[in-house]
JSON list of C-alpha atoms in Angstrom, two decimals:
[
{"chain": "M", "resi": 105, "resn": "ASP", "atom": "CA", "xyz": [0.00, 0.00, 0.00]},
{"chain": "M", "resi": 106, "resn": "SER", "atom": "CA", "xyz": [1.62, 3.23, -1.22]},
{"chain": "M", "resi": 107, "resn": "GLY", "atom": "CA", "xyz": [-0.52, 5.49, 0.97]},
{"chain": "M", "resi": 108, "resn": "VAL", "atom": "CA", "xyz": [-1.95, 7.25, -2.08]},
{"chain": "M", "resi": 109, "resn": "THR", "atom": "CA", "xyz": [-5.68, 6.76, -2.55]},
{"chain": "M", "resi": 110, "resn": "GLN", "atom": "CA", "xyz": [-7.74, 7.30, -5.68]},
{"chain": "M", "resi": 111, "resn": "THR", "atom": "CA", "xyz": [-11.47, 7.26, -6.22]},
{"chain": "M", "resi": 112, "resn": "PRO", "atom": "CA", "xyz": [-13.36, 5.92, -7.97]},
{"chain": "M", "resi": 113, "resn": "LYS", "atom": "CA", "xyz": [-11.63, 2.72, -9.01]},
{"chain": "M", "resi": 114, "resn": "HIS", "atom": "CA", "xyz": [-13.73, 2.37, -12.13]},
{"chain": "M", "resi": 115, "resn": "LEU", "atom": "CA", "xyz": [-15.76, 4.89, -14.07]},
{"chain": "M", "resi": 116, "resn": "ILE", "atom": "CA", "xyz": [-17.94, 4.25, -17.11]},
{"chain": "M", "resi": 117, "resn": "THR", "atom": "CA", "xyz": [-19.48, 7.19, -18.90]},
{"chain": "M", "resi": 118, "resn": "ALA", "atom": "CA", "xyz": [-20.60, 8.39, -22.30]},
{"chain": "M", "resi": 119, "resn": "THR", "atom": "CA", "xyz": [-19.00, 10.65, -24.86]},
{"chain": "M", "resi": 120, "resn": "GLY", "atom": "CA", "xyz": [-19.51, 14.33, -24.20]},
{"chain": "M", "resi": 121, "resn": "GLN", "atom": "CA", "xyz": [-19.81, 13.88, -20.46]},
{"chain": "M", "resi": 122, "resn": "ARG", "atom": "CA", "xyz": [-17.65, 15.31, -17.67]},
{"chain": "M", "resi": 123, "resn": "VAL", "atom": "CA", "xyz": [-16.05, 13.36, -14.82]},
{"chain": "M", "resi": 124, "resn": "THR", "atom": "CA", "xyz": [-13.95, 14.13, -11.77]},
{"chain": "M", "resi": 125, "resn": "LEU", "atom": "CA", "xyz": [-11.21, 11.86, -10.48]},
{"chain": "M", "resi": 126, "resn": "ARG", "atom": "CA", "xyz": [-10.01, 12.28, -6.94]},
{"chain": "M", "resi": 127, "resn": "CYS", "atom": "CA", "xyz": [-6.64, 11.68, -5.33]},
{"chain": "M", "resi": 128, "resn": "SER", "atom": "CA", "xyz": [-5.39, 11.87, -1.75]},
{"chain": "M", "resi": 129, "resn": "PRO", "atom": "CA", "xyz": [-1.60, 11.95, -1.47]},
{"chain": "M", "resi": 130, "resn": "ARG", "atom": "CA", "xyz": [0.52, 10.24, 1.16]},
{"chain": "M", "resi": 131, "resn": "SER", "atom": "CA", "xyz": [0.47, 11.99, 4.48]},
{"chain": "M", "resi": 132, "resn": "GLY", "atom": "CA", "xyz": [2.90, 14.90, 4.38]},
{"chain": "M", "resi": 133, "resn": "ASP", "atom": "CA", "xyz": [3.52, 14.85, 0.62]},
{"chain": "M", "resi": 134, "resn": "LEU", "atom": "CA", "xyz": [3.08, 18.25, -0.98]},
{"chain": "M", "resi": 135, "resn": "SER", "atom": "CA", "xyz": [3.47, 17.27, -4.65]},
{"chain": "M", "resi": 136, "resn": "VAL", "atom": "CA", "xyz": [0.74, 15.55, -6.61]},
{"chain": "M", "resi": 137, "resn": "TYR", "atom": "CA", "xyz": [1.18, 14.31, -10.17]},
{"chain": "M", "resi": 138, "resn": "TRP", "atom": "CA", "xyz": [-1.38, 13.00, -12.65]},
{"chain": "M", "resi": 139, "resn": "TYR", "atom": "CA", "xyz": [-0.52, 10.46, -15.35]},
{"chain": "M", "resi": 140, "resn": "GLN", "atom": "CA", "xyz": [-2.52, 8.79, -18.11]},
{"chain": "M", "resi": 141, "resn": "GLN", "atom": "CA", "xyz": [-1.85, 5.27, -19.33]},
{"chain": "M", "resi": 142, "resn": "SER", "atom": "CA", "xyz": [-3.59, 4.41, -22.57]},
{"chain": "M", "resi": 143, "resn": "LEU", "atom": "CA", "xyz": [-3.56, 1.01, -24.22]},
{"chain": "M", "resi": 144, "resn": "ASP", "atom": "CA", "xyz": [-0.04, 0.05, -25.34]},
{"chain": "M", "resi": 145, "resn": "GLN", "atom": "CA", "xyz": [1.36, 3.30, -24.01]},
{"chain": "M", "resi": 146, "resn": "GLY", "atom": "CA", "xyz": [3.61, 4.05, -21.13]},
{"chain": "M", "resi": 147, "resn": "LEU", "atom": "CA", "xyz": [2.49, 6.46, -18.50]},
{"chain": "M", "resi": 148, "resn": "GLN", "atom": "CA", "xyz": [2.15, 9.97, -19.88]},
{"chain": "M", "resi": 149, "resn": "PHE", "atom": "CA", "xyz": [2.60, 12.90, -17.53]},
{"chain": "M", "resi": 150, "resn": "LEU", "atom": "CA", "xyz": [-0.35, 15.28, -17.43]},
{"chain": "M", "resi": 151, "resn": "ILE", "atom": "CA", "xyz": [0.15, 17.83, -14.67]},
{"chain": "M", "resi": 152, "resn": "GLN", "atom": "CA", "xyz": [1.82, 18.47, -11.32]},
{"chain": "M", "resi": 153, "resn": "TYR", "atom": "CA", "xyz": [0.71, 20.49, -8.30]},
{"chain": "M", "resi": 154, "resn": "TYR", "atom": "CA", "xyz": [2.89, 21.48, -5.39]},
{"chain": "M", "resi": 155, "resn": "ASN", "atom": "CA", "xyz": [1.26, 22.75, -2.21]},
{"chain": "M", "resi": 156, "resn": "GLY", "atom": "CA", "xyz": [-1.78, 24.01, -4.06]},
{"chain": "M", "resi": 157, "resn": "GLU", "atom": "CA", "xyz": [-0.02, 25.59, -7.01]},
{"chain": "M", "resi": 158, "resn": "GLU", "atom": "CA", "xyz": [0.36, 24.25, -10.52]},
{"chain": "M", "resi": 159, "resn": "ARG", "atom": "CA", "xyz": [4.05, 23.43, -10.97]},
{"chain": "M", "resi": 160, "resn": "ALA", "atom": "CA", "xyz": [4.37, 21.70, -14.33]},
{"chain": "M", "resi": 161, "resn": "LYS", "atom": "CA", "xyz": [2.25, 20.71, -17.29]},
{"chain": "M", "resi": 162, "resn": "GLY", "atom": "CA", "xyz": [2.74, 17.87, -19.72]},
{"chain": "M", "resi": 163, "resn": "ASN", "atom": "CA", "xyz": [0.62, 16.87, -22.68]},
{"chain": "M", "resi": 164, "resn": "ILE", "atom": "CA", "xyz": [-2.63, 17.70, -20.97]},
{"chain": "M", "resi": 165, "resn": "LEU", "atom": "CA", "xyz": [-5.57, 18.47, -23.21]},
{"chain": "M", "resi": 166, "resn": "GLU", "atom": "CA", "xyz": [-7.42, 21.75, -22.82]},
{"chain": "M", "resi": 167, "resn": "ARG", "atom": "CA", "xyz": [-10.53, 19.72, -21.98]},
{"chain": "M", "resi": 168, "resn": "PHE", "atom": "CA", "xyz": [-8.74, 18.47, -18.89]},
{"chain": "M", "resi": 169, "resn": "SER", "atom": "CA", "xyz": [-8.03, 20.49, -15.78]},
{"chain": "M", "resi": 170, "resn": "ALA", "atom": "CA", "xyz": [-6.87, 19.83, -12.26]},
{"chain": "M", "resi": 171, "resn": "GLN", "atom": "CA", "xyz": [-6.58, 21.49, -8.90]},
{"chain": "M", "resi": 172, "resn": "GLN", "atom": "CA", "xyz": [-5.07, 20.82, -5.52]},
{"chain": "M", "resi": 173, "resn": "PHE", "atom": "CA", "xyz": [-7.01, 21.86, -2.43]},
{"chain": "M", "resi": 174, "resn": "PRO", "atom": "CA", "xyz": [-5.75, 23.24, 0.91]},
{"chain": "M", "resi": 175, "resn": "ASP", "atom": "CA", "xyz": [-5.94, 19.76, 2.44]},
{"chain": "M", "resi": 176, "resn": "LEU", "atom": "CA", "xyz": [-3.61, 18.68, -0.43]},
{"chain": "M", "resi": 177, "resn": "HIS", "atom": "CA", "xyz": [-6.03, 16.32, -2.12]},
{"chain": "M", "resi": 178, "resn": "SER", "atom": "CA", "xyz": [-6.30, 16.80, -5.85]},
{"chain": "M", "resi": 179, "resn": "GLU", "atom": "CA", "xyz": [-8.99, 16.43, -8.47]},
{"chain": "M", "resi": 180, "resn": "LEU", "atom": "CA", "xyz": [-8.60, 15.85, -12.20]},
{"chain": "M", "resi": 181, "resn": "ASN", "atom": "CA", "xyz": [-11.55, 17.07, -14.25]},
{"chain": "M", "resi": 182, "resn": "LEU", "atom": "CA", "xyz": [-12.11, 15.61, -17.69]},
{"chain": "M", "resi": 183, "resn": "SER", "atom": "CA", "xyz": [-14.78, 17.21, -19.86]},
{"chain": "M", "resi": 184, "resn": "SER", "atom": "CA", "xyz": [-16.32, 16.72, -23.32]},
{"chain": "M", "resi": 185, "resn": "LEU", "atom": "CA", "xyz": [-15.12, 13.16, -23.10]},
{"chain": "M", "resi": 186, "resn": "GLU", "atom": "CA", "xyz": [-14.14, 11.27, -26.23]},
{"chain": "M", "resi": 187, "resn": "LEU", "atom": "CA", "xyz": [-13.67, 7.56, -26.85]},
{"chain": "M", "resi": 188, "resn": "GLY", "atom": "CA", "xyz": [-9.90, 8.11, -26.91]},
{"chain": "M", "resi": 189, "resn": "ASP", "atom": "CA", "xyz": [-9.93, 9.36, -23.33]},
{"chain": "M", "resi": 190, "resn": "SER", "atom": "CA", "xyz": [-10.54, 5.82, -22.14]},
{"chain": "M", "resi": 191, "resn": "ALA", "atom": "CA", "xyz": [-7.45, 4.99, -20.10]},
{"chain": "M", "resi": 192, "resn": "LEU", "atom": "CA", "xyz": [-6.03, 4.36, -16.67]},
{"chain": "M", "resi": 193, "resn": "TYR", "atom": "CA", "xyz": [-5.43, 7.58, -14.76]},
{"chain": "M", "resi": 194, "resn": "PHE", "atom": "CA", "xyz": [-2.84, 7.45, -12.01]},
{"chain": "M", "resi": 195, "resn": "CYS", "atom": "CA", "xyz": [-2.11, 9.92, -9.30]},
{"chain": "M", "resi": 196, "resn": "ALA", "atom": "CA", "xyz": [1.27, 10.01, -7.60]},
{"chain": "M", "resi": 197, "resn": "SER", "atom": "CA", "xyz": [2.70, 11.99, -4.73]},
{"chain": "M", "resi": 198, "resn": "SER", "atom": "CA", "xyz": [6.15, 12.84, -3.49]},
{"chain": "M", "resi": 199, "resn": "GLY", "atom": "CA", "xyz": [7.64, 14.61, -0.56]},
{"chain": "M", "resi": 200, "resn": "THR", "atom": "CA", "xyz": [10.50, 16.33, -2.32]},
{"chain": "M", "resi": 201, "resn": "SER", "atom": "CA", "xyz": [10.31, 18.18, -5.56]},
{"chain": "M", "resi": 202, "resn": "GLN", "atom": "CA", "xyz": [12.51, 15.61, -7.28]},
{"chain": "M", "resi": 203, "resn": "GLY", "atom": "CA", "xyz": [12.51, 12.09, -6.01]},
{"chain": "M", "resi": 204, "resn": "GLU", "atom": "CA", "xyz": [10.55, 8.93, -5.82]},
{"chain": "M", "resi": 205, "resn": "GLN", "atom": "CA", "xyz": [6.91, 9.27, -6.65]},
{"chain": "M", "resi": 206, "resn": "PHE", "atom": "CA", "xyz": [4.41, 6.97, -5.00]},
{"chain": "M", "resi": 207, "resn": "PHE", "atom": "CA", "xyz": [1.46, 5.90, -7.10]},
{"chain": "M", "resi": 208, "resn": "GLY", "atom": "CA", "xyz": [-2.14, 5.26, -6.28]},
{"chain": "M", "resi": 209, "resn": "PRO", "atom": "CA", "xyz": [-4.04, 2.25, -7.62]},
{"chain": "M", "resi": 210, "resn": "GLY", "atom": "CA", "xyz": [-5.46, 4.24, -10.52]},
{"chain": "M", "resi": 211, "resn": "THR", "atom": "CA", "xyz": [-8.89, 5.00, -11.90]},
{"chain": "M", "resi": 212, "resn": "ARG", "atom": "CA", "xyz": [-9.96, 3.10, -14.99]},
{"chain": "M", "resi": 213, "resn": "LEU", "atom": "CA", "xyz": [-12.08, 5.37, -17.18]},
{"chain": "M", "resi": 214, "resn": "THR", "atom": "CA", "xyz": [-14.17, 3.86, -19.94]},
{"chain": "M", "resi": 215, "resn": "VAL", "atom": "CA", "xyz": [-15.91, 6.22, -22.36]},
{"chain": "M", "resi": 216, "resn": "LEU", "atom": "CA", "xyz": [-18.65, 4.57, -24.40]},
{"chain": "E", "resi": 135, "resn": "ASP", "atom": "CA", "xyz": [8.30, 11.62, -28.99]},
{"chain": "E", "resi": 136, "resn": "GLN", "atom": "CA", "xyz": [9.38, 8.79, -26.72]},
{"chain": "E", "resi": 137, "resn": "GLN", "atom": "CA", "xyz": [12.36, 10.02, -24.73]},
{"chain": "E", "resi": 138, "resn": "VAL", "atom": "CA", "xyz": [12.66, 6.85, -22.67]},
{"chain": "E", "resi": 139, "resn": "LYS", "atom": "CA", "xyz": [12.68, 3.56, -24.52]},
{"chain": "E", "resi": 140, "resn": "GLN", "atom": "CA", "xyz": [12.45, -0.01, -23.38]},
{"chain": "E", "resi": 141, "resn": "ASN", "atom": "CA", "xyz": [13.01, -1.99, -26.51]},
{"chain": "E", "resi": 142, "resn": "SER", "atom": "CA", "xyz": [12.20, -5.42, -25.08]},
{"chain": "E", "resi": 143, "resn": "PRO", "atom": "CA", "xyz": [8.47, -5.77, -24.48]},
{"chain": "E", "resi": 144, "resn": "SER", "atom": "CA", "xyz": [8.99, -9.05, -22.66]},
{"chain": "E", "resi": 145, "resn": "LEU", "atom": "CA", "xyz": [11.64, -11.19, -20.99]},
{"chain": "E", "resi": 146, "resn": "SER", "atom": "CA", "xyz": [11.51, -14.72, -19.63]},
{"chain": "E", "resi": 147, "resn": "VAL", "atom": "CA", "xyz": [14.07, -15.92, -17.07]},
{"chain": "E", "resi": 148, "resn": "GLN", "atom": "CA", "xyz": [14.45, -19.04, -14.97]},
{"chain": "E", "resi": 149, "resn": "GLU", "atom": "CA", "xyz": [14.17, -18.80, -11.22]},
{"chain": "E", "resi": 150, "resn": "GLY", "atom": "CA", "xyz": [17.55, -18.22, -9.61]},
{"chain": "E", "resi": 151, "resn": "ARG", "atom": "CA", "xyz": [19.09, -16.69, -12.71]},
{"chain": "E", "resi": 152, "resn": "ILE", "atom": "CA", "xyz": [19.84, -13.04, -13.38]},
{"chain": "E", "resi": 153, "resn": "SER", "atom": "CA", "xyz": [17.23, -10.82, -15.02]},
{"chain": "E", "resi": 154, "resn": "ILE", "atom": "CA", "xyz": [18.57, -7.84, -16.96]},
{"chain": "E", "resi": 155, "resn": "LEU", "atom": "CA", "xyz": [16.14, -5.18, -18.05]},
{"chain": "E", "resi": 156, "resn": "ASN", "atom": "CA", "xyz": [17.38, -2.43, -20.33]},
{"chain": "E", "resi": 157, "resn": "CYS", "atom": "CA", "xyz": [16.39, 1.16, -20.91]},
{"chain": "E", "resi": 158, "resn": "ASP", "atom": "CA", "xyz": [17.67, 3.88, -23.25]},
{"chain": "E", "resi": 159, "resn": "TYR", "atom": "CA", "xyz": [16.99, 7.59, -23.13]},
{"chain": "E", "resi": 160, "resn": "THR", "atom": "CA", "xyz": [17.52, 10.46, -25.52]},
{"chain": "E", "resi": 161, "resn": "ASN", "atom": "CA", "xyz": [17.27, 13.59, -23.36]},
{"chain": "E", "resi": 162, "resn": "SER", "atom": "CA", "xyz": [20.67, 14.57, -21.97]},
{"chain": "E", "resi": 163, "resn": "MET", "atom": "CA", "xyz": [18.94, 16.81, -19.41]},
{"chain": "E", "resi": 164, "resn": "PHE", "atom": "CA", "xyz": [17.63, 13.80, -17.49]},
{"chain": "E", "resi": 165, "resn": "ASP", "atom": "CA", "xyz": [19.40, 13.67, -14.16]},
{"chain": "E", "resi": 166, "resn": "TYR", "atom": "CA", "xyz": [17.42, 11.15, -12.11]},
{"chain": "E", "resi": 167, "resn": "PHE", "atom": "CA", "xyz": [16.35, 7.67, -13.11]},
{"chain": "E", "resi": 168, "resn": "LEU", "atom": "CA", "xyz": [13.93, 5.25, -11.51]},
{"chain": "E", "resi": 169, "resn": "TRP", "atom": "CA", "xyz": [12.59, 1.75, -11.95]},
{"chain": "E", "resi": 170, "resn": "TYR", "atom": "CA", "xyz": [9.03, 0.86, -11.12]},
{"chain": "E", "resi": 171, "resn": "LYS", "atom": "CA", "xyz": [7.35, -2.49, -10.92]},
{"chain": "E", "resi": 172, "resn": "LYS", "atom": "CA", "xyz": [3.69, -2.93, -11.78]},
{"chain": "E", "resi": 173, "resn": "TYR", "atom": "CA", "xyz": [1.30, -5.78, -11.15]},
{"chain": "E", "resi": 174, "resn": "PRO", "atom": "CA", "xyz": [-2.04, -5.94, -12.99]},
{"chain": "E", "resi": 175, "resn": "ALA", "atom": "CA", "xyz": [-4.79, -3.79, -11.46]},
{"chain": "E", "resi": 176, "resn": "GLU", "atom": "CA", "xyz": [-2.30, -1.97, -9.24]},
{"chain": "E", "resi": 177, "resn": "GLY", "atom": "CA", "xyz": [-0.37, 1.26, -9.50]},
{"chain": "E", "resi": 178, "resn": "PRO", "atom": "CA", "xyz": [3.36, 1.25, -10.22]},
{"chain": "E", "resi": 179, "resn": "THR", "atom": "CA", "xyz": [5.53, 0.54, -7.18]},
{"chain": "E", "resi": 180, "resn": "PHE", "atom": "CA", "xyz": [8.86, 2.28, -6.76]},
{"chain": "E", "resi": 181, "resn": "LEU", "atom": "CA", "xyz": [11.78, -0.14, -6.87]},
{"chain": "E", "resi": 182, "resn": "ILE", "atom": "CA", "xyz": [15.10, 1.65, -7.07]},
{"chain": "E", "resi": 183, "resn": "SER", "atom": "CA", "xyz": [16.56, 4.92, -8.34]},
{"chain": "E", "resi": 184, "resn": "ILE", "atom": "CA", "xyz": [19.87, 6.43, -9.35]},
{"chain": "E", "resi": 185, "resn": "SER", "atom": "CA", "xyz": [21.14, 9.97, -9.69]},
{"chain": "E", "resi": 186, "resn": "SER", "atom": "CA", "xyz": [23.18, 10.96, -12.71]},
{"chain": "E", "resi": 187, "resn": "ILE", "atom": "CA", "xyz": [26.20, 11.59, -10.47]},
{"chain": "E", "resi": 188, "resn": "LYS", "atom": "CA", "xyz": [26.43, 7.84, -9.81]},
{"chain": "E", "resi": 189, "resn": "ASP", "atom": "CA", "xyz": [26.91, 4.87, -12.10]},
{"chain": "E", "resi": 190, "resn": "LYS", "atom": "CA", "xyz": [25.58, 2.17, -9.81]},
{"chain": "E", "resi": 191, "resn": "ASN", "atom": "CA", "xyz": [23.05, 1.77, -7.04]},
{"chain": "E", "resi": 192, "resn": "GLU", "atom": "CA", "xyz": [22.31, -1.44, -5.22]},
{"chain": "E", "resi": 193, "resn": "ASP", "atom": "CA", "xyz": [19.43, -2.46, -2.99]},
{"chain": "E", "resi": 194, "resn": "GLY", "atom": "CA", "xyz": [19.29, -6.09, -2.02]},
{"chain": "E", "resi": 195, "resn": "ARG", "atom": "CA", "xyz": [18.68, -8.21, -5.10]},
{"chain": "E", "resi": 196, "resn": "PHE", "atom": "CA", "xyz": [18.23, -5.14, -7.28]},
{"chain": "E", "resi": 197, "resn": "THR", "atom": "CA", "xyz": [21.04, -3.15, -8.89]},
{"chain": "E", "resi": 198, "resn": "VAL", "atom": "CA", "xyz": [20.69, -0.30, -11.34]},
{"chain": "E", "resi": 199, "resn": "PHE", "atom": "CA", "xyz": [23.56, 0.64, -13.62]},
{"chain": "E", "resi": 200, "resn": "LEU", "atom": "CA", "xyz": [23.80, 3.97, -15.43]},
{"chain": "E", "resi": 201, "resn": "ASN", "atom": "CA", "xyz": [25.97, 4.62, -18.48]},
{"chain": "E", "resi": 202, "resn": "LYS", "atom": "CA", "xyz": [25.58, 8.32, -19.21]},
{"chain": "E", "resi": 203, "resn": "SER", "atom": "CA", "xyz": [27.79, 8.37, -22.28]},
{"chain": "E", "resi": 204, "resn": "ALA", "atom": "CA", "xyz": [25.59, 5.71, -23.87]},
{"chain": "E", "resi": 205, "resn": "LYS", "atom": "CA", "xyz": [22.39, 7.14, -22.38]},
{"chain": "E", "resi": 206, "resn": "HIS", "atom": "CA", "xyz": [21.60, 3.67, -21.13]},
{"chain": "E", "resi": 207, "resn": "LEU", "atom": "CA", "xyz": [20.55, 2.17, -17.86]},
{"chain": "E", "resi": 208, "resn": "SER", "atom": "CA", "xyz": [19.82, -1.36, -16.79]},
{"chain": "E", "resi": 209, "resn": "LEU", "atom": "CA", "xyz": [18.19, -3.12, -13.89]},
{"chain": "E", "resi": 210, "resn": "HIS", "atom": "CA", "xyz": [19.70, -6.38, -12.66]},
{"chain": "E", "resi": 211, "resn": "ILE", "atom": "CA", "xyz": [17.71, -8.73, -10.46]},
{"chain": "E", "resi": 212, "resn": "VAL", "atom": "CA", "xyz": [19.77, -11.47, -8.83]},
{"chain": "E", "resi": 213, "resn": "PRO", "atom": "CA", "xyz": [18.58, -14.07, -8.09]},
{"chain": "E", "resi": 214, "resn": "SER", "atom": "CA", "xyz": [15.26, -13.81, -9.89]},
{"chain": "E", "resi": 215, "resn": "GLN", "atom": "CA", "xyz": [12.20, -15.15, -8.10]},
{"chain": "E", "resi": 216, "resn": "PRO", "atom": "CA", "xyz": [8.73, -16.05, -9.43]},
{"chain": "E", "resi": 217, "resn": "GLY", "atom": "CA", "xyz": [7.29, -13.15, -7.39]},
{"chain": "E", "resi": 218, "resn": "ASP", "atom": "CA", "xyz": [9.36, -10.78, -9.52]},
{"chain": "E", "resi": 219, "resn": "SER", "atom": "CA", "xyz": [7.08, -11.50, -12.47]},
{"chain": "E", "resi": 220, "resn": "ALA", "atom": "CA", "xyz": [5.55, -8.12, -13.33]},
{"chain": "E", "resi": 221, "resn": "VAL", "atom": "CA", "xyz": [5.87, -5.25, -15.76]},
{"chain": "E", "resi": 222, "resn": "TYR", "atom": "CA", "xyz": [8.93, -3.10, -15.13]},
{"chain": "E", "resi": 223, "resn": "PHE", "atom": "CA", "xyz": [8.95, 0.55, -16.13]},
{"chain": "E", "resi": 224, "resn": "CYS", "atom": "CA", "xyz": [12.00, 2.70, -16.52]},
{"chain": "E", "resi": 225, "resn": "ALA", "atom": "CA", "xyz": [11.50, 6.41, -15.80]},
{"chain": "E", "resi": 226, "resn": "ALA", "atom": "CA", "xyz": [13.61, 9.52, -15.98]},
{"chain": "E", "resi": 227, "resn": "SER", "atom": "CA", "xyz": [13.19, 13.07, -14.78]},
{"chain": "E", "resi": 228, "resn": "ALA", "atom": "CA", "xyz": [14.67, 16.48, -15.39]},
{"chain": "E", "resi": 229, "resn": "PRO", "atom": "CA", "xyz": [13.77, 19.92, -14.12]},
{"chain": "E", "resi": 230, "resn": "LEU", "atom": "CA", "xyz": [11.05, 21.17, -16.43]},
{"chain": "E", "resi": 231, "resn": "ASP", "atom": "CA", "xyz": [11.34, 24.87, -15.94]},
{"chain": "E", "resi": 232, "resn": "SER", "atom": "CA", "xyz": [12.18, 27.56, -13.41]},
{"chain": "E", "resi": 233, "resn": "ASN", "atom": "CA", "xyz": [9.29, 26.41, -11.27]},
{"chain": "E", "resi": 234, "resn": "SER", "atom": "CA", "xyz": [11.19, 23.14, -10.77]},
{"chain": "E", "resi": 235, "resn": "GLY", "atom": "CA", "xyz": [8.54, 20.71, -11.83]},
{"chain": "E", "resi": 236, "resn": "TYR", "atom": "CA", "xyz": [9.81, 17.15, -11.92]},
{"chain": "E", "resi": 237, "resn": "ALA", "atom": "CA", "xyz": [7.63, 15.02, -14.15]},
{"chain": "E", "resi": 238, "resn": "LEU", "atom": "CA", "xyz": [8.59, 11.44, -14.84]},
{"chain": "E", "resi": 239, "resn": "ASN", "atom": "CA", "xyz": [9.08, 10.28, -18.41]},
{"chain": "E", "resi": 240, "resn": "PHE", "atom": "CA", "xyz": [8.25, 6.60, -18.64]},
{"chain": "E", "resi": 241, "resn": "GLY", "atom": "CA", "xyz": [9.20, 3.86, -21.04]},
{"chain": "E", "resi": 242, "resn": "LYS", "atom": "CA", "xyz": [6.48, 1.50, -22.25]},
{"chain": "E", "resi": 243, "resn": "GLY", "atom": "CA", "xyz": [7.58, -1.26, -19.92]},
{"chain": "E", "resi": 244, "resn": "THR", "atom": "CA", "xyz": [9.07, -4.74, -20.08]},
{"chain": "E", "resi": 245, "resn": "SER", "atom": "CA", "xyz": [7.02, -7.69, -18.94]},
{"chain": "E", "resi": 246, "resn": "LEU", "atom": "CA", "xyz": [9.23, -10.04, -16.92]},
{"chain": "E", "resi": 247, "resn": "LEU", "atom": "CA", "xyz": [8.24, -13.66, -16.40]},
{"chain": "E", "resi": 248, "resn": "VAL", "atom": "CA", "xyz": [10.29, -15.69, -13.95]},
{"chain": "E", "resi": 249, "resn": "THR", "atom": "CA", "xyz": [9.63, -19.39, -14.36]},
{"chain": "E", "resi": 250, "resn": "PRO", "atom": "CA", "xyz": [10.22, -22.01, -11.65]}
]
């Protein structure tokens, strides 16, 4: 158990809809990262927050957004969903700005 | 543009033997490298890391070697055990900008099967 929790575990929705994925980092970790793993792809970095502030952005679509709240949990919002957004979405946290990241169990999103 | 490459999608090794997983990278700005292990339906689990100022890091049965001139790293597992069967991801990080974001760039993984 990494100490990082993600909800929900599975999510099935339709094209055009909007969903919110939630992540609680390990106790004391200030950095939260979001990654997407599509079929046959490695994990692709989406976005990082550090103590409530956006720190880095990867190949995140404009339809996607995230935030980190004062209690350090984070939410990833995906809107106008397309079939190609079906993937595993992982959240990770770390204590130092560069270092090991600890991953949650992921949320499997299926867009029908 | 895949900056971290794991060219072997799968590897099969006998129990007790050495497993060698390889990883190549293209970005010379990468300064920290990690290996993660992933079981189905679970998130990746951190295994071992190495800073670019070192060429070797060892933790129990796991050793990571870094060859900066070749932009190559490898993970050695000795001796291999059936419980090591999983997908192994190589990852690398570099400072992204002045705000010091440290995203991980992952390879596509190598599926290791350790047979009894």
